[in-house]
Amino acid sequence: MDTLPVLSYDILHLVMSLSSTREVCRMMETCKLLCGEGAKFLLHNVELKDDRDIQSFTQFMATDPHRRIRYLHTLDFKCGRLSSETGVLLRVFLVFASPFLGLRYLMLAKPEELLRSDRGLIEAFSRIPASPH
């Protein structure tokens, strides 16, 4: 018999919405339920502002790519030019992820600058399927 109380998903998402990204990541390390729900919460709307964000995001996705990729709904690139290393990292992620992505929104704030970071990014972004919505 399970004597632990079950946490409502509504309460869980409320707690996560009031927490920082770092706190949600720490919650995810405590149990399988929070690991799965934390990924859903963090990946619903992803905003990437700079090299550091892209590096953290790709590292986070790499730890469980097949499960986490399905939670991506919105990718918002607010960044401009990236370092060459980050450009390659982003390209590799997009090439790997594109067959599995079901994005509703893909936004590029500064597309010319971003795409100049790595010549392969144009082709990598073009692999992302159009939204069925």
XYZ file of N, CA and C in Angstrom:
399
model
N 0.842 -1.175 0.000
C 0.000 0.000 0.000
C 0.886 1.237 0.000
N 0.582 2.187 -0.859
C 1.349 3.435 -0.973
C 0.818 4.439 0.044
N 1.687 4.849 0.961
C 1.251 5.790 2.004
C 1.621 7.224 1.687
N 2.337 7.447 0.574
C 2.717 8.800 0.197
C 1.565 9.494 -0.532
N 1.303 10.764 -0.217
C 0.240 11.473 -0.934
C 0.656 11.739 -2.375
N -0.303 11.719 -3.267
C -0.052 11.984 -4.677
C -0.199 13.481 -4.907
N 0.794 14.059 -5.584
C 0.785 15.487 -5.868
C 0.014 15.734 -7.161
N -0.972 16.600 -7.089
C -1.772 16.948 -8.254
C -0.885 17.612 -9.307
N -1.127 17.291 -10.586
C -0.350 17.897 -11.670
C -0.548 19.409 -11.713
N -1.741 19.875 -11.382
C -1.992 21.321 -11.365
C -1.105 22.012 -10.336
N -0.992 21.417 -9.164
C -0.154 21.991 -8.107
C 1.315 21.898 -8.505
N 1.688 20.781 -9.080
C 3.064 20.586 -9.530
C 3.454 21.662 -10.545
N 2.602 21.922 -11.511
C 2.905 22.939 -12.524
C 2.870 24.347 -11.930
N 2.031 24.582 -10.951
C 2.014 25.881 -10.279
C 3.331 26.101 -9.546
N 3.795 25.093 -8.833
C 5.074 25.200 -8.119
C 6.202 25.448 -9.118
N 6.205 24.728 -10.232
C 7.259 24.914 -11.234
C 7.187 26.294 -11.872
N 5.991 26.812 -12.065
C 5.868 28.136 -12.684
C 6.383 29.238 -11.773
N 6.407 28.994 -10.489
C 6.913 29.968 -9.523
C 8.396 29.762 -9.217
N 8.984 28.752 -9.825
C 10.382 28.404 -9.576
C 11.259 28.865 -10.731
N 12.527 29.060 -10.448
C 13.487 29.405 -11.503
C 13.814 28.143 -12.303
N 14.417 28.327 -13.453
C 14.834 27.196 -14.279
C 15.778 26.294 -13.493
N 16.700 26.893 -12.777
C 17.651 26.115 -11.968
C 16.913 25.283 -10.911
N 15.908 25.866 -10.270
C 15.153 25.139 -9.249
C 14.367 23.981 -9.864
N 13.795 24.203 -11.047
C 13.075 23.117 -11.718
C 14.050 21.993 -12.063
N 15.223 22.343 -12.527
C 16.243 21.318 -12.825
C 16.618 20.539 -11.571
N 16.724 21.214 -10.467
C 17.031 20.507 -9.206
C 15.888 19.597 -8.798
N 14.648 20.051 -8.986
C 13.490 19.202 -8.686
C 13.538 17.936 -9.535
N 13.955 18.083 -10.788
C 13.983 16.960 -11.712
C 14.950 15.866 -11.261
N 15.927 16.232 -10.472
C 16.921 15.260 -10.005
C 16.412 14.403 -8.848
N 15.226 14.709 -8.325
C 14.766 14.017 -7.125
C 13.984 12.737 -7.392
N 13.228 12.676 -8.477
C 12.465 11.459 -8.748
C 12.027 11.423 -10.213
N 11.547 10.261 -10.658
C 11.131 10.084 -12.051
C 9.951 10.979 -12.416
N 8.990 11.105 -11.525
C 7.822 11.937 -11.812
C 8.238 13.376 -12.082
N 9.051 13.931 -11.192
C 9.487 15.317 -11.364
C 10.430 15.457 -12.562
N 11.183 14.435 -12.860
C 12.066 14.484 -14.031
C 11.241 14.628 -15.300
N 10.215 13.829 -15.425
C 9.368 13.895 -16.612
C 8.550 15.166 -16.686
N 7.943 15.554 -15.587
C 7.106 16.755 -15.576
C 7.947 18.019 -15.712
N 9.137 17.996 -15.157
C 10.021 19.153 -15.285
C 10.423 19.389 -16.728
N 10.725 18.306 -17.440
C 11.086 18.429 -18.855
C 9.922 18.994 -19.654
N 8.712 18.513 -19.403
C 7.529 19.040 -20.095
C 7.395 20.533 -19.845
N 7.578 20.925 -18.595
C 7.427 22.328 -18.223
C 8.506 23.197 -18.868
N 9.762 22.766 -18.775
C 10.875 23.563 -19.297
C 10.888 23.658 -20.819
N 10.385 22.664 -21.496
C 10.513 22.605 -22.954
C 9.280 23.082 -23.712
N 8.241 23.478 -23.017
C 7.039 23.943 -23.699
C 7.332 25.181 -24.552
N 7.959 26.176 -23.960
C 8.351 27.397 -24.670
C 9.810 27.684 -24.361
N 10.685 27.422 -25.309
C 12.116 27.601 -25.102
C 12.562 28.884 -25.781
N 13.171 29.765 -25.003
C 13.718 31.023 -25.516
C 15.233 30.981 -25.355
N 15.941 31.132 -26.471
C 17.402 31.061 -26.467
C 17.954 32.426 -26.848
N 18.661 33.051 -25.900
C 19.112 34.434 -26.091
C 20.572 34.581 -26.479
N 21.388 33.558 -26.196
C 22.817 33.695 -26.462
C 23.486 32.319 -26.513
N 24.794 32.336 -26.703
C 25.574 31.089 -26.788
C 25.345 30.212 -25.565
N 25.372 30.818 -24.404
C 25.240 30.056 -23.159
C 23.894 29.329 -23.104
N 22.817 30.019 -23.500
C 21.495 29.387 -23.514
C 21.475 28.195 -24.461
N 22.052 28.362 -25.642
C 22.047 27.273 -26.634
C 22.880 26.101 -26.142
N 24.018 26.387 -25.527
C 24.857 25.314 -24.998
C 24.136 24.562 -23.885
N 23.489 25.278 -22.968
C 22.737 24.633 -21.879
C 21.575 23.823 -22.424
N 20.860 24.396 -23.389
C 19.708 23.724 -23.983
C 20.122 22.422 -24.675
N 21.159 22.476 -25.505
C 21.572 21.271 -26.227
C 22.111 20.206 -25.267
N 22.777 20.650 -24.213
C 23.259 19.698 -23.197
C 22.076 19.048 -22.490
N 21.067 19.843 -22.131
C 19.870 19.329 -21.473
C 19.156 18.323 -22.376
N 19.036 18.655 -23.653
C 18.362 17.759 -24.582
C 19.152 16.472 -24.792
N 20.471 16.561 -24.794
C 21.321 15.398 -25.048
C 21.227 14.345 -23.954
N 20.814 14.730 -22.756
C 20.751 13.751 -21.666
C 19.591 12.769 -21.823
N 18.553 13.139 -22.564
C 17.424 12.238 -22.807
C 16.691 12.699 -24.069
N 17.377 12.674 -25.213
C 16.827 13.315 -26.415
C 15.524 12.717 -26.921
N 15.392 11.420 -26.932
C 14.212 10.796 -27.527
C 12.947 11.075 -26.713
N 13.078 11.204 -25.427
C 11.906 11.496 -24.602
C 11.626 12.994 -24.580
N 12.659 13.811 -24.455
C 12.463 15.251 -24.280
C 12.053 15.975 -25.554
N 12.475 15.483 -26.685
C 12.236 16.201 -27.939
C 10.743 16.372 -28.230
N 9.945 15.450 -27.781
C 8.505 15.536 -28.057
C 7.811 16.641 -27.268
N 8.471 17.181 -26.247
C 7.866 18.241 -25.444
C 8.110 19.635 -26.007
N 8.975 19.754 -27.009
C 9.263 21.069 -27.597
C 8.067 21.549 -28.400
N 7.545 22.709 -28.041
C 6.430 23.297 -28.772
C 6.853 24.583 -29.468
N 7.663 25.378 -28.767
C 8.094 26.665 -29.309
C 9.592 26.817 -29.115
N 10.296 27.124 -30.194
C 11.713 27.481 -30.123
C 11.826 28.924 -30.602
N 12.279 29.780 -29.716
C 12.385 31.212 -30.005
C 13.854 31.616 -29.892
N 14.486 31.856 -31.029
C 15.887 32.262 -31.059
C 15.956 33.785 -31.051
N 16.294 34.345 -29.911
C 16.430 35.790 -29.778
C 17.875 36.227 -30.010
N 18.747 35.272 -30.248
C 20.175 35.537 -30.392
C 20.515 35.961 -31.813
N 21.631 36.629 -31.911
C 22.170 37.002 -33.208
C 23.302 36.057 -33.559
N 24.438 36.624 -33.852
C 25.611 35.835 -34.224
C 26.082 34.992 -33.035
N 26.431 33.744 -33.325
C 26.922 32.809 -32.313
C 28.399 32.549 -32.545
N 29.061 32.043 -31.512
C 30.445 31.605 -31.703
C 30.421 30.421 -32.670
N 31.541 30.154 -33.304
C 31.578 29.059 -34.274
C 31.266 27.715 -33.603
N 31.740 27.520 -32.369
C 31.473 26.269 -31.656
C 29.987 26.095 -31.382
N 29.335 27.172 -30.956
C 27.907 27.095 -30.650
C 27.102 26.911 -31.925
N 27.524 27.533 -33.012
C 26.860 27.345 -34.300
C 26.883 25.886 -34.734
N 28.028 25.245 -34.587
C 28.150 23.826 -34.939
C 27.279 22.986 -34.007
N 27.296 23.283 -32.724
C 26.491 22.557 -31.747
C 25.003 22.649 -32.095
N 24.539 23.844 -32.423
C 23.146 24.046 -32.802
C 22.822 23.282 -34.087
N 23.712 23.352 -35.069
C 23.496 22.639 -36.334
C 23.368 21.140 -36.102
N 24.266 20.576 -35.317
C 24.226 19.133 -35.035
C 22.919 18.759 -34.342
N 22.504 19.576 -33.373
C 21.237 19.317 -32.684
C 20.066 19.341 -33.675
N 20.008 20.377 -34.507
C 18.887 20.504 -35.454
C 18.841 19.362 -36.452
N 20.002 18.943 -36.944
C 20.044 17.822 -37.887
C 19.550 16.548 -37.215
N 19.997 16.302 -35.989
C 19.549 15.116 -35.253
C 18.058 15.191 -34.937
N 17.613 16.349 -34.453
C 16.260 16.492 -33.928
C 15.186 16.668 -34.988
N 15.536 17.193 -36.141
C 14.514 17.570 -37.125
C 13.503 16.470 -37.471
N 13.893 15.210 -37.610
C 12.869 14.200 -37.932
C 11.849 13.975 -36.808
N 12.205 14.384 -35.594
C 11.356 14.109 -34.444
C 10.618 15.338 -33.924
N 10.953 16.508 -34.448
C 10.371 17.751 -33.940
C 8.919 17.906 -34.378
N 8.114 18.363 -33.458
C 6.719 18.698 -33.745
C 6.447 20.110 -33.271
N 7.292 21.039 -33.675
C 7.175 22.423 -33.218
C 5.890 23.069 -33.712
N 5.303 23.872 -32.858
C 4.178 24.713 -33.279
C 4.702 26.048 -33.792
N 5.788 26.527 -33.156
C 6.352 27.824 -33.521
C 7.875 27.745 -33.539
N 8.455 28.326 -34.567
C 9.896 28.502 -34.669
C 10.114 29.962 -35.021
N 10.765 30.688 -34.129
C 10.967 32.116 -34.343
C 12.451 32.446 -34.329
N 12.869 33.252 -35.288
C 14.248 33.727 -35.374
C 14.210 35.244 -35.363
N 14.677 35.854 -34.279
C 14.634 37.312 -34.149
C 15.603 37.996 -35.106
N 16.793 37.421 -35.260
C 17.831 38.002 -36.124
C 18.349 36.911 -37.058
N 17.536 36.494 -38.029
C 17.911 35.332 -38.842
C 19.214 35.499 -39.620
N 19.444 36.674 -40.184
C 20.664 36.862 -40.978
C 21.909 36.668 -40.125
N 21.898 37.269 -38.929
C 23.060 37.142 -38.035
C 23.234 35.700 -37.559
N 22.137 35.090 -37.152
C 22.190 33.723 -36.637
C 22.700 32.760 -37.708
N 22.179 32.867 -38.908
C 22.554 31.939 -39.972
C 23.980 32.144 -40.467
N 24.549 33.329 -40.256
C 25.943 33.576 -40.612
C 26.914 32.883 -39.649
N 26.433 32.443 -38.515
C 27.290 31.800 -37.517
C 27.859 30.478 -38.010
N 27.099 29.783 -38.829
C 27.535 28.492 -39.347
C 26.797 28.273 -40.666
N 27.539 28.021 -41.719
C 26.928 27.885 -43.049
C 25.929 26.735 -43.124
N 26.105 25.746 -42.294
C 25.198 24.597 -42.302
C 23.875 24.844 -41.612
N 23.729 25.976 -40.916
C 22.483 26.240 -40.204
C 21.290 26.420 -41.142
N 21.518 27.004 -42.307
C 20.410 27.193 -43.251
C 19.799 25.843 -43.607
N 20.652 24.897 -43.959
C 20.159 23.566 -44.309
C 19.555 22.865 -43.090
N 20.166 23.039 -41.921
C 19.651 22.405 -40.705
C 18.257 22.923 -40.353
N 18.065 24.238 -40.427
C 16.738 24.800 -40.151
C 15.733 24.373 -41.211
N 16.168 24.220 -42.451
C 15.236 23.830 -43.524
C 14.741 22.402 -43.364
N 15.400 21.585 -42.566
C 14.980 20.205 -42.314
C 13.804 20.112 -41.338
N 13.563 21.176 -40.595
C 12.489 21.163 -39.594
C 11.149 21.136 -40.328
N 10.327 20.148 -40.063
C 9.055 20.047 -40.782
C 8.113 21.199 -40.423
N 7.284 21.571 -41.381
C 6.290 22.605 -41.139
C 5.257 22.087 -40.137
N 4.739 22.994 -39.348
C 3.766 22.638 -38.327
C 2.477 22.135 -38.972
N 1.910 21.039 -38.439
C 0.657 20.524 -38.993
C -0.548 21.367 -38.579
N -0.359 22.338 -37.712
C -1.485 23.149 -37.191
C -1.813 24.284 -38.111
